[in-house]
Amino acid sequence: MTPPARLDLSVPAGNGLRRGFTTGSAATAALKAALLCLRGRTARVVDITLPGGELLAVEVRAARLTDAGAYAEVVKDGGDDPDATHGAVIWVRVTPQDSPVMSFHAGEGVGTVTAPGIRVPVGEAAINPGPRGMLRAAAHEVAGHEAFAVTVGCVNGEQIARRTFNPRLGIVGGISILGTTGVVEPMSLEAYMASVEVYVRVAVHARPAALVFTPGKLGRDFARDTLGVPPLAVVQMGNFVGAALDALQEALEEQARVDGPQVAAPPLLVAGHPGKLAKVLNGDWNTHSAHSGMAMNAVARVAARLSLPGALVRALHAANTVDACVDLLAGPDQDGPDQGGADLGRAVWAAVARDVAACLHGRAPLLPGVRVALFALDGRPLADESTSAAFPADPLFSPHSDGGTL
C-alpha cells in the first residue's frame, strides 16, 4: 500500500508564496495532541490527515492533562494569506464521555450559530462540517471507537471575530472553525495578483479552445473533472476577479498585436459559487471579505427586478449567506416565504449569471464571449449563461462522452 503523500508547507506554492493551514487543521492537531496526552505521550509535532489524504505536520504549542481529560493548543499559521485568524491560538479540551457519538462544543472565543443559513444547525458550535470530519478522523486514529466531548476555543477569539463577517452571519461569541481542504492557499494581494497575471499569460499563450477562470476549488474541479479542460487553460483567480480580467485583456491585446485581428481570442468560462461571483454586481472586483460587501444584496436586487414576491425579496436581503439564498430560491418545499416554485429560483440565478457575464465581458471586451456557470456549495448547478454564442451548444452541466472538452 502506497503511503500517503506529505504536504510540506515550507515549500512555496506555485506563485512563490507560503501556504498555511486552516483553523480546522489547527483544531484537529490540538485534538490529536490532547488525545495523545491522555495516553501518556507528549507530542511537540503531530501529523494530521487532510481531507485530500495528505499528511501535514503541525507544531503543538502546549498539551497537558486536566482533571477531566486533556487540553492542547496550536498556533494557527495562515502562511502568506491575509487572514484575521493568522497567529491565533486555537485550543481543544477533550473529555471522555459515555455517549457513542463525539459531541462538539464552543469554548471561549469560538462562536455559536444563532441564525439559519450556515452549514451548521442553529445552537451548535460554529465548527463547519469539514473540520468536524477531520476531528472525528483524528480521534478515531488515536482512540479508536472511544467517544469524547470536544470543546474548541480560541484565545481572544471574540475580538478576532469582529474583523470577520461572523456578526453579520449570526455567529456570536467568537470565530468559526473553517476549512474544506485543511490548507490555506496563499492569496496575498500584490504577490497573488502578480501570479494570476503569470497564469493568465501562460493560459493565453497555450491557445486553448476556451479559457476557464474560477475563484476556487468548486469551479476548478468542474473544469477539470466534468469538462476535461487542460490544466494550463484553467486560472484559479482567487478573490482577484478584476486583476485577472485586466491581465487577460492586456494579454489579448498583446496577442492581437502579434497575430493580427484574424486570430480569434478564446472565449472565457467563469465557474464558481455565486457568493463570490455575484459580488461583481456590487462593483466589488476584489471579493475577499476584507475588501467587499456581501453578495446577498445583489441577488435580492436581481429578484426585485424580476418582480418576485416582496416577501421573498425581503428574505433574500435579510439572508445571512448566499447559501441561504439558494435554499430560499430552491422551491416551495423549503421553509420560508412563498417562493412560487423552483422556476423562480432558476430565473433569478439565470439573471444573476447573465449580469455577472456582462460585467466580466465589459472588463475584458476583447473576449468573443463570457460564459458564467454558477454552482451551489454541494455542486448542484444553478445557472449557465453566456454573453454570446461563442461556446458549443452542449450544456455545461452534462459531461460529454469524449471527456467533456470545450
Short mmCIF file of C-alpha atoms in Angstrom, two decimals:
data_model
loop_
_atom_site.label_atom_id
_atom_site.label_comp_id
_atom_site.label_asym_id
_atom_site.label_seq_id
_atom_site.Cartn_x
_atom_site.Cartn_y
_atom_site.Cartn_z
CA MET A 1 0.00 0.00 0.00
CA THR A 2 1.39 3.38 -1.01
CA PRO A 3 1.99 5.65 1.99
CA PRO A 4 0.12 8.96 1.96
CA ALA A 5 1.87 11.97 0.48
CA ARG A 6 3.24 14.52 2.91
CA LEU A 7 2.45 18.21 2.40
CA ASP A 8 5.46 20.37 3.22
CA LEU A 9 4.37 23.93 3.98
CA SER A 10 7.98 25.11 3.82
CA VAL A 11 7.86 24.54 0.06
CA PRO A 12 6.28 27.62 -1.57
CA ALA A 13 3.15 27.32 -3.64
CA GLY A 14 3.36 27.74 -7.41
CA ASN A 15 3.09 31.50 -7.02
CA GLY A 16 6.12 31.62 -4.71
CA LEU A 17 4.08 32.26 -1.58
CA ARG A 18 3.95 30.26 1.62
CA ARG A 19 0.92 28.08 2.28
CA GLY A 20 -0.67 27.88 5.69
CA PHE A 21 -3.24 25.75 7.45
CA THR A 22 -6.82 26.45 8.42
CA THR A 23 -8.44 26.82 11.83
CA GLY A 24 -9.91 23.38 11.17
CA SER A 25 -6.43 21.89 10.80
CA ALA A 26 -5.26 23.75 13.91
CA ALA A 27 -8.15 22.33 15.94
CA THR A 28 -7.51 18.84 14.57
CA ALA A 29 -3.84 18.99 15.54
CA ALA A 30 -4.74 20.24 19.02
CA LEU A 31 -7.27 17.44 19.42
CA LYS A 32 -4.74 14.81 18.41
CA ALA A 33 -2.14 16.24 20.81
CA ALA A 34 -4.68 16.22 23.66
CA LEU A 35 -5.66 12.60 22.97
CA LEU A 36 -2.01 11.54 22.84
CA CYS A 37 -1.52 13.31 26.16
CA LEU A 38 -4.32 11.17 27.61
CA ARG A 39 -2.27 8.16 26.58
CA GLY A 40 0.87 9.42 28.30
CA ARG A 41 2.54 10.81 25.19
CA THR A 42 3.60 14.43 24.84
CA ALA A 43 4.00 15.47 21.22
CA ARG A 44 5.65 18.67 20.05
CA VAL A 45 4.58 17.95 16.47
CA VAL A 46 1.63 15.87 15.28
CA ASP A 47 0.71 14.56 11.85
CA ILE A 48 -2.86 15.17 10.77
CA THR A 49 -4.59 13.74 7.71
CA LEU A 50 -6.06 16.35 5.40
CA PRO A 51 -9.35 15.75 3.55
CA GLY A 52 -7.38 15.10 0.37
CA GLY A 53 -5.41 12.32 2.05
CA GLU A 54 -2.09 14.13 2.52
CA LEU A 55 -0.28 14.23 5.85
CA LEU A 56 0.51 17.60 7.41
CA ALA A 57 2.89 18.09 10.34
CA VAL A 58 1.67 20.75 12.79
CA GLU A 59 3.57 22.12 15.78
CA VAL A 60 1.88 21.87 19.18
CA ARG A 61 2.20 24.90 21.45
CA ALA A 62 1.13 23.16 24.65
CA ALA A 63 -0.50 19.95 25.85
CA ARG A 64 -1.39 18.82 29.36
CA LEU A 65 -3.71 16.63 31.36
CA THR A 66 -6.71 18.15 33.12
CA ASP A 67 -8.89 16.89 35.93
CA ALA A 68 -11.45 15.58 33.43
CA GLY A 69 -9.35 14.85 30.35
CA ALA A 70 -6.69 16.72 28.38
CA TYR A 71 -6.03 20.10 26.77
CA ALA A 72 -3.79 21.25 23.90
CA GLU A 73 -3.04 24.41 21.92
CA VAL A 74 -1.89 25.10 18.36
CA VAL A 75 -0.99 28.45 16.79
CA LYS A 76 -2.86 28.87 13.52
CA ASP A 77 -0.50 29.72 10.66
CA GLY A 78 -2.18 31.27 7.64
CA GLY A 79 1.01 31.42 5.57
CA ASP A 80 1.17 34.46 3.30
CA ASP A 81 -2.61 34.80 3.12
CA PRO A 82 -4.20 37.88 4.72
CA ASP A 83 -6.37 36.26 7.38
CA ALA A 84 -7.86 37.61 10.59
CA THR A 85 -7.09 34.34 12.39
CA HIS A 86 -3.39 34.18 11.45
CA GLY A 87 -1.40 33.68 14.65
CA ALA A 88 -4.47 32.89 16.75
CA VAL A 89 -4.12 30.27 19.48
CA ILE A 90 -6.66 27.50 18.85
CA TRP A 91 -7.23 25.22 21.81
CA VAL A 92 -9.08 21.96 22.33
CA ARG A 93 -10.27 20.32 25.52
CA VAL A 94 -11.29 16.65 25.38
CA THR A 95 -13.35 14.82 27.97
CA PRO A 96 -14.24 11.12 27.75
CA GLN A 97 -18.00 10.53 27.61
CA ASP A 98 -20.38 7.57 27.65
CA SER A 99 -22.22 8.63 24.51
CA PRO A 100 -21.02 6.70 21.45
CA VAL A 101 -21.07 9.86 19.32
CA MET A 102 -18.49 12.63 19.54
CA SER A 103 -20.02 15.92 20.64
CA PHE A 104 -18.73 19.37 19.72
CA HIS A 105 -18.88 22.43 21.95
CA ALA A 106 -17.89 26.07 21.59
CA GLY A 107 -15.27 27.12 24.10
CA GLU A 108 -14.38 30.72 24.83
CA GLY A 109 -13.53 32.50 21.59
CA VAL A 110 -15.38 30.14 19.23
CA GLY A 111 -18.80 31.25 18.09
CA THR A 112 -22.23 29.71 18.36
CA VAL A 113 -24.63 29.68 15.41
CA THR A 114 -27.78 31.69 16.12
CA ALA A 115 -29.31 32.09 12.65
CA PRO A 116 -30.08 29.69 9.77
CA GLY A 117 -28.13 29.76 6.54
CA ILE A 118 -24.88 28.35 7.90
CA ARG A 119 -23.94 24.72 7.24
CA VAL A 120 -24.17 24.11 10.99
CA PRO A 121 -27.52 23.91 12.83
CA VAL A 122 -28.67 26.80 14.97
CA GLY A 123 -27.50 26.46 18.56
CA GLU A 124 -24.36 24.47 17.77
CA ALA A 125 -20.71 25.46 17.87
CA ALA A 126 -19.53 27.21 14.71
CA ILE A 127 -17.39 24.28 13.62
CA ASN A 128 -18.03 23.60 9.94
CA PRO A 129 -18.65 20.11 8.51
CA GLY A 130 -15.17 19.79 7.01
CA PRO A 131 -13.33 20.35 10.30
CA ARG A 132 -15.84 18.14 12.13
CA GLY A 133 -14.92 15.32 9.79
CA MET A 134 -11.21 15.94 10.36
CA LEU A 135 -11.70 15.95 14.13
CA ARG A 136 -13.62 12.67 14.05
CA ALA A 137 -10.97 11.05 11.85
CA ALA A 138 -8.14 12.17 14.13
CA ALA A 139 -9.95 10.90 17.22
CA HIS A 140 -10.58 7.53 15.59
CA GLU A 141 -6.92 7.28 14.60
CA VAL A 142 -5.72 7.79 18.18
CA ALA A 143 -8.57 6.40 20.27
CA GLY A 144 -10.50 4.03 18.04
CA HIS A 145 -14.18 3.97 18.91
CA GLU A 146 -13.87 5.83 22.20
CA ALA A 147 -16.11 8.90 22.29
CA PHE A 148 -15.27 12.32 23.64
CA ALA A 149 -16.80 15.68 24.28
CA VAL A 150 -14.65 18.06 22.23
CA THR A 151 -14.58 21.73 23.15
CA VAL A 152 -12.80 24.06 20.73
CA GLY A 153 -11.82 27.58 21.70
CA CYS A 154 -9.66 30.47 20.54
CA VAL A 155 -7.66 32.92 22.65
CA ASN A 156 -9.09 36.42 22.02
CA GLY A 157 -11.46 34.84 19.51
CA GLU A 158 -14.33 37.19 20.28
CA GLN A 159 -12.15 40.18 19.42
CA ILE A 160 -10.80 38.48 16.28
CA ALA A 161 -14.34 37.67 15.13
CA ARG A 162 -15.18 41.38 14.97
CA ARG A 163 -12.85 41.58 11.96
CA THR A 164 -14.82 38.86 10.17
CA PHE A 165 -18.37 38.52 8.85
CA ASN A 166 -19.41 36.37 11.82
CA PRO A 167 -21.54 39.08 13.49
CA ARG A 168 -23.42 39.56 10.21
CA LEU A 169 -23.83 35.80 9.83
CA GLY A 170 -25.43 35.41 13.23
CA ILE A 171 -22.41 33.68 14.76
CA VAL A 172 -21.90 35.11 18.23
CA GLY A 173 -19.14 34.77 20.75
CA GLY A 174 -16.13 34.19 18.54
CA ILE A 175 -14.62 32.85 15.35
CA SER A 176 -15.67 29.93 13.19
CA ILE A 177 -13.60 26.78 12.73
CA LEU A 178 -13.34 26.52 8.96
CA GLY A 179 -11.62 24.81 6.07
CA THR A 180 -12.60 22.40 3.30
CA THR A 181 -9.08 21.30 2.31
CA GLY A 182 -7.28 22.00 5.58
CA VAL A 183 -4.76 24.20 3.78
CA VAL A 184 -4.74 27.96 3.24
CA GLU A 185 -3.59 28.67 -0.30
CA PRO A 186 -1.66 31.96 -0.34
CA MET A 187 -3.60 34.80 -1.86
CA SER A 188 -1.89 37.93 -0.54
CA LEU A 189 -2.82 40.87 -2.71
CA GLU A 190 0.30 42.05 -4.56
CA ALA A 191 2.05 38.70 -4.90
CA TYR A 192 -1.06 36.75 -5.82
CA MET A 193 -2.15 39.37 -8.34
CA ALA A 194 1.29 39.03 -9.92
CA SER A 195 0.96 35.25 -10.00
CA VAL A 196 -2.52 35.49 -11.54
CA GLU A 197 -1.04 37.64 -14.30
CA VAL A 198 1.55 34.94 -15.00
CA TYR A 199 -1.09 32.20 -15.02
CA VAL A 200 -3.25 34.22 -17.41
CA ARG A 201 -0.38 34.85 -19.82
CA VAL A 202 0.54 31.17 -19.82
CA ALA A 203 -3.08 30.22 -20.45
CA VAL A 204 -3.46 32.65 -23.37
CA HIS A 205 -0.14 31.54 -24.85
CA ALA A 206 -1.35 27.92 -24.81
CA ARG A 207 -4.11 28.95 -27.28
CA PRO A 208 -6.85 26.74 -25.78
CA ALA A 209 -10.31 26.42 -27.29
CA ALA A 210 -11.58 28.27 -24.22
CA LEU A 211 -10.19 29.72 -21.02
CA VAL A 212 -11.60 28.95 -17.58
CA PHE A 213 -11.35 31.33 -14.61
CA THR A 214 -12.52 30.16 -11.21
CA PRO A 215 -12.45 31.65 -7.71
CA GLY A 216 -11.60 28.34 -6.08
CA LYS A 217 -11.91 24.59 -5.83
CA LEU A 218 -15.55 24.25 -6.93
CA GLY A 219 -15.06 25.70 -10.38
CA ARG A 220 -11.58 24.22 -10.76
CA ASP A 221 -12.87 20.71 -10.12
CA PHE A 222 -15.78 21.27 -12.51
CA ALA A 223 -13.41 22.40 -15.27
CA ARG A 224 -11.03 19.52 -14.65
CA ASP A 225 -13.37 16.64 -13.90
CA THR A 226 -16.53 17.45 -15.87
CA LEU A 227 -15.21 19.40 -18.84
CA GLY A 228 -11.75 17.87 -19.08
CA VAL A 229 -10.18 21.29 -19.59
CA PRO A 230 -6.37 21.17 -19.86
CA PRO A 231 -4.74 22.44 -16.65
CA LEU A 232 -2.92 25.26 -18.46
CA ALA A 233 -6.26 26.70 -19.58
CA VAL A 234 -7.62 26.96 -16.02
CA VAL A 235 -6.74 30.03 -13.94
CA GLN A 236 -7.63 29.93 -10.25
CA MET A 237 -8.01 33.66 -9.70
CA GLY A 238 -8.98 33.52 -6.05
CA ASN A 239 -10.58 36.77 -4.94
CA PHE A 240 -8.88 38.89 -7.60
CA VAL A 241 -11.52 38.89 -10.30
CA GLY A 242 -10.72 42.36 -11.59
CA ALA A 243 -6.97 41.78 -11.66
CA ALA A 244 -7.42 38.52 -13.56
CA LEU A 245 -9.64 40.13 -16.19
CA ASP A 246 -7.30 43.11 -16.56
CA ALA A 247 -4.38 40.73 -17.08
CA LEU A 248 -6.43 38.79 -19.61
CA GLN A 249 -7.38 41.92 -21.55
CA GLU A 250 -3.73 43.01 -21.64
CA ALA A 251 -2.58 39.55 -22.79
CA LEU A 252 -5.22 39.51 -25.52
CA GLU A 253 -4.14 42.98 -26.68
CA GLU A 254 -0.54 41.77 -26.93
CA GLN A 255 -1.63 38.65 -28.77
CA ALA A 256 -3.65 40.75 -31.24
CA ARG A 257 -0.62 42.96 -31.94
CA VAL A 258 1.48 39.89 -32.71
CA ASP A 259 -1.05 37.73 -34.55
CA GLY A 260 -3.32 40.33 -36.05
CA PRO A 261 -7.10 40.52 -35.78
CA GLN A 262 -7.60 37.41 -37.91
CA VAL A 263 -6.68 35.17 -34.94
CA ALA A 264 -9.70 34.95 -32.68
CA ALA A 265 -9.31 35.20 -28.93
CA PRO A 266 -10.67 32.28 -26.91
CA PRO A 267 -13.98 32.66 -25.08
CA LEU A 268 -13.96 32.66 -21.29
CA LEU A 269 -15.88 30.42 -18.90
CA VAL A 270 -16.07 31.62 -15.30
CA ALA A 271 -17.31 28.90 -12.97
CA GLY A 272 -17.92 29.06 -9.25
CA HIS A 273 -20.18 29.87 -6.33
CA PRO A 274 -22.39 32.98 -6.51
CA GLY A 275 -21.22 34.01 -3.05
CA LYS A 276 -18.04 35.14 -4.78
CA LEU A 277 -19.06 35.87 -8.34
CA ALA A 278 -22.22 37.90 -7.61
CA LYS A 279 -20.10 40.43 -5.71
CA VAL A 280 -19.04 41.99 -9.00
CA LEU A 281 -22.64 43.19 -9.36
CA ASN A 282 -21.91 45.38 -6.33
CA GLY A 283 -18.81 46.74 -8.05
CA ASP A 284 -16.51 44.60 -5.90
CA TRP A 285 -13.71 43.26 -8.09
CA ASN A 286 -11.65 42.01 -5.14
CA THR A 287 -14.06 39.58 -3.49
CA HIS A 288 -12.05 38.98 -0.30
CA SER A 289 -14.31 39.62 2.68
CA ALA A 290 -11.97 42.38 3.89
CA HIS A 291 -12.45 44.30 0.63
CA SER A 292 -16.04 43.60 -0.40
CA GLY A 293 -19.59 43.55 0.79
CA MET A 294 -21.99 40.63 0.85
CA ALA A 295 -23.42 39.11 -2.32
CA MET A 296 -26.95 38.64 -0.95
CA ASN A 297 -27.95 42.22 -1.75
CA ALA A 298 -27.01 41.71 -5.39
CA VAL A 299 -29.13 38.56 -5.55
CA ALA A 300 -32.04 40.39 -3.91
CA ARG A 301 -31.77 43.29 -6.39
CA VAL A 302 -31.99 40.86 -9.29
CA ALA A 303 -35.01 39.20 -7.69
CA ALA A 304 -36.70 42.58 -7.26
CA ARG A 305 -36.00 43.46 -10.90
CA LEU A 306 -37.74 40.23 -11.91
CA SER A 307 -40.77 41.25 -9.82
CA LEU A 308 -40.54 38.32 -7.44
CA PRO A 309 -42.85 38.43 -4.41
CA GLY A 310 -41.93 41.16 -1.97
CA ALA A 311 -41.68 38.73 0.94
CA LEU A 312 -39.10 36.68 -0.94
CA VAL A 313 -37.06 39.74 -1.93
CA ARG A 314 -37.01 40.89 1.69
CA ALA A 315 -35.97 37.42 2.82
CA LEU A 316 -33.11 37.44 0.31
CA HIS A 317 -31.97 40.84 1.59
CA ALA A 318 -32.07 39.54 5.16
CA ALA A 319 -30.35 36.23 4.41
CA ASN A 320 -27.14 35.54 6.29
CA THR A 321 -25.39 33.84 3.37
CA VAL A 322 -25.80 33.19 -0.32
CA ASP A 323 -26.34 29.54 0.60
CA ALA A 324 -29.44 30.71 2.47
CA CYS A 325 -30.50 32.46 -0.75
CA VAL A 326 -30.03 29.18 -2.61
CA ASP A 327 -32.36 27.50 -0.13
CA LEU A 328 -34.94 30.30 -0.37
CA LEU A 329 -34.95 30.03 -4.15
CA ALA A 330 -34.99 26.23 -4.26
CA GLY A 331 -38.76 25.84 -4.39
CA PRO A 332 -41.91 25.56 -2.27
CA ASP A 333 -40.60 22.60 -0.27
CA GLN A 334 -38.18 24.91 1.53
CA ASP A 335 -39.03 26.72 4.73
CA GLY A 336 -39.63 30.45 4.49
CA PRO A 337 -41.75 32.83 2.43
CA ASP A 338 -43.80 31.65 -0.51
CA GLN A 339 -41.24 31.25 -3.24
CA GLY A 340 -43.66 30.47 -6.02
CA GLY A 341 -41.79 27.38 -7.10
CA ALA A 342 -38.34 26.40 -8.25
CA ASP A 343 -38.88 28.12 -11.62
CA LEU A 344 -38.50 31.48 -9.90
CA GLY A 345 -35.21 30.34 -8.43
CA ARG A 346 -33.92 29.25 -11.82
CA ALA A 347 -34.94 32.59 -13.29
CA VAL A 348 -33.10 34.52 -10.58
CA TRP A 349 -29.87 32.54 -10.88
CA ALA A 350 -30.01 32.74 -14.68
CA ALA A 351 -30.36 36.52 -14.44
CA VAL A 352 -27.53 36.73 -11.90
CA ALA A 353 -25.30 34.68 -14.22
CA ARG A 354 -26.19 36.86 -17.23
CA ASP A 355 -25.49 40.04 -15.29
CA VAL A 356 -22.18 38.69 -13.99
CA ALA A 357 -21.19 37.59 -17.50
CA ALA A 358 -21.99 41.05 -18.86
CA CYS A 359 -19.90 42.71 -16.13
CA LEU A 360 -16.96 40.43 -16.80
CA HIS A 361 -17.20 40.91 -20.56
CA GLY A 362 -17.27 44.66 -20.08
CA ARG A 363 -13.99 44.46 -18.16
CA ALA A 364 -12.31 42.37 -20.92
CA PRO A 365 -14.05 43.42 -24.16
CA LEU A 366 -11.59 41.64 -26.48
CA LEU A 367 -13.14 38.35 -25.45
CA PRO A 368 -15.59 36.96 -28.02
CA GLY A 369 -17.86 35.86 -25.20
CA VAL A 370 -18.08 35.19 -21.49
CA ARG A 371 -19.97 32.27 -20.04
CA VAL A 372 -20.81 32.04 -16.33
CA ALA A 373 -21.67 28.76 -14.61
CA LEU A 374 -22.93 29.05 -11.04
CA PHE A 375 -22.97 26.20 -8.52
CA ALA A 376 -24.24 25.67 -5.01
CA LEU A 377 -21.66 24.57 -2.44
CA ASP A 378 -22.76 20.95 -2.79
CA GLY A 379 -22.04 21.11 -6.53
CA ARG A 380 -25.64 21.49 -7.72
CA PRO A 381 -25.84 23.60 -10.90
CA LEU A 382 -27.70 26.88 -10.51
CA ALA A 383 -27.23 28.62 -13.85
CA ASP A 384 -25.27 28.59 -17.10
CA GLU A 385 -25.47 31.79 -19.15
CA SER A 386 -23.35 33.42 -21.85
CA THR A 387 -22.94 36.83 -23.45
CA SER A 388 -22.64 35.28 -26.90
CA ALA A 389 -22.88 32.11 -28.94
CA ALA A 390 -19.11 31.64 -28.71
CA PHE A 391 -19.46 28.39 -26.79
CA PRO A 392 -20.68 25.00 -28.02
CA ALA A 393 -24.37 24.29 -27.64
CA ASP A 394 -23.78 21.30 -25.36
CA PRO A 395 -24.94 22.10 -21.84
CA LEU A 396 -22.03 22.54 -19.47
CA PHE A 397 -23.75 20.57 -16.78
CA SER A 398 -23.83 17.34 -18.80
CA PRO A 399 -20.46 15.55 -19.04
CA HIS A 400 -19.53 14.83 -22.65
CA SER A 401 -18.92 11.31 -23.80
CA ASP A 402 -15.48 12.25 -25.17
CA GLY A 403 -14.26 13.59 -21.84
CA GLY A 404 -16.09 16.87 -21.92
CA THR A 405 -13.58 19.26 -23.53
CA LEU A 406 -14.89 22.62 -24.52
#
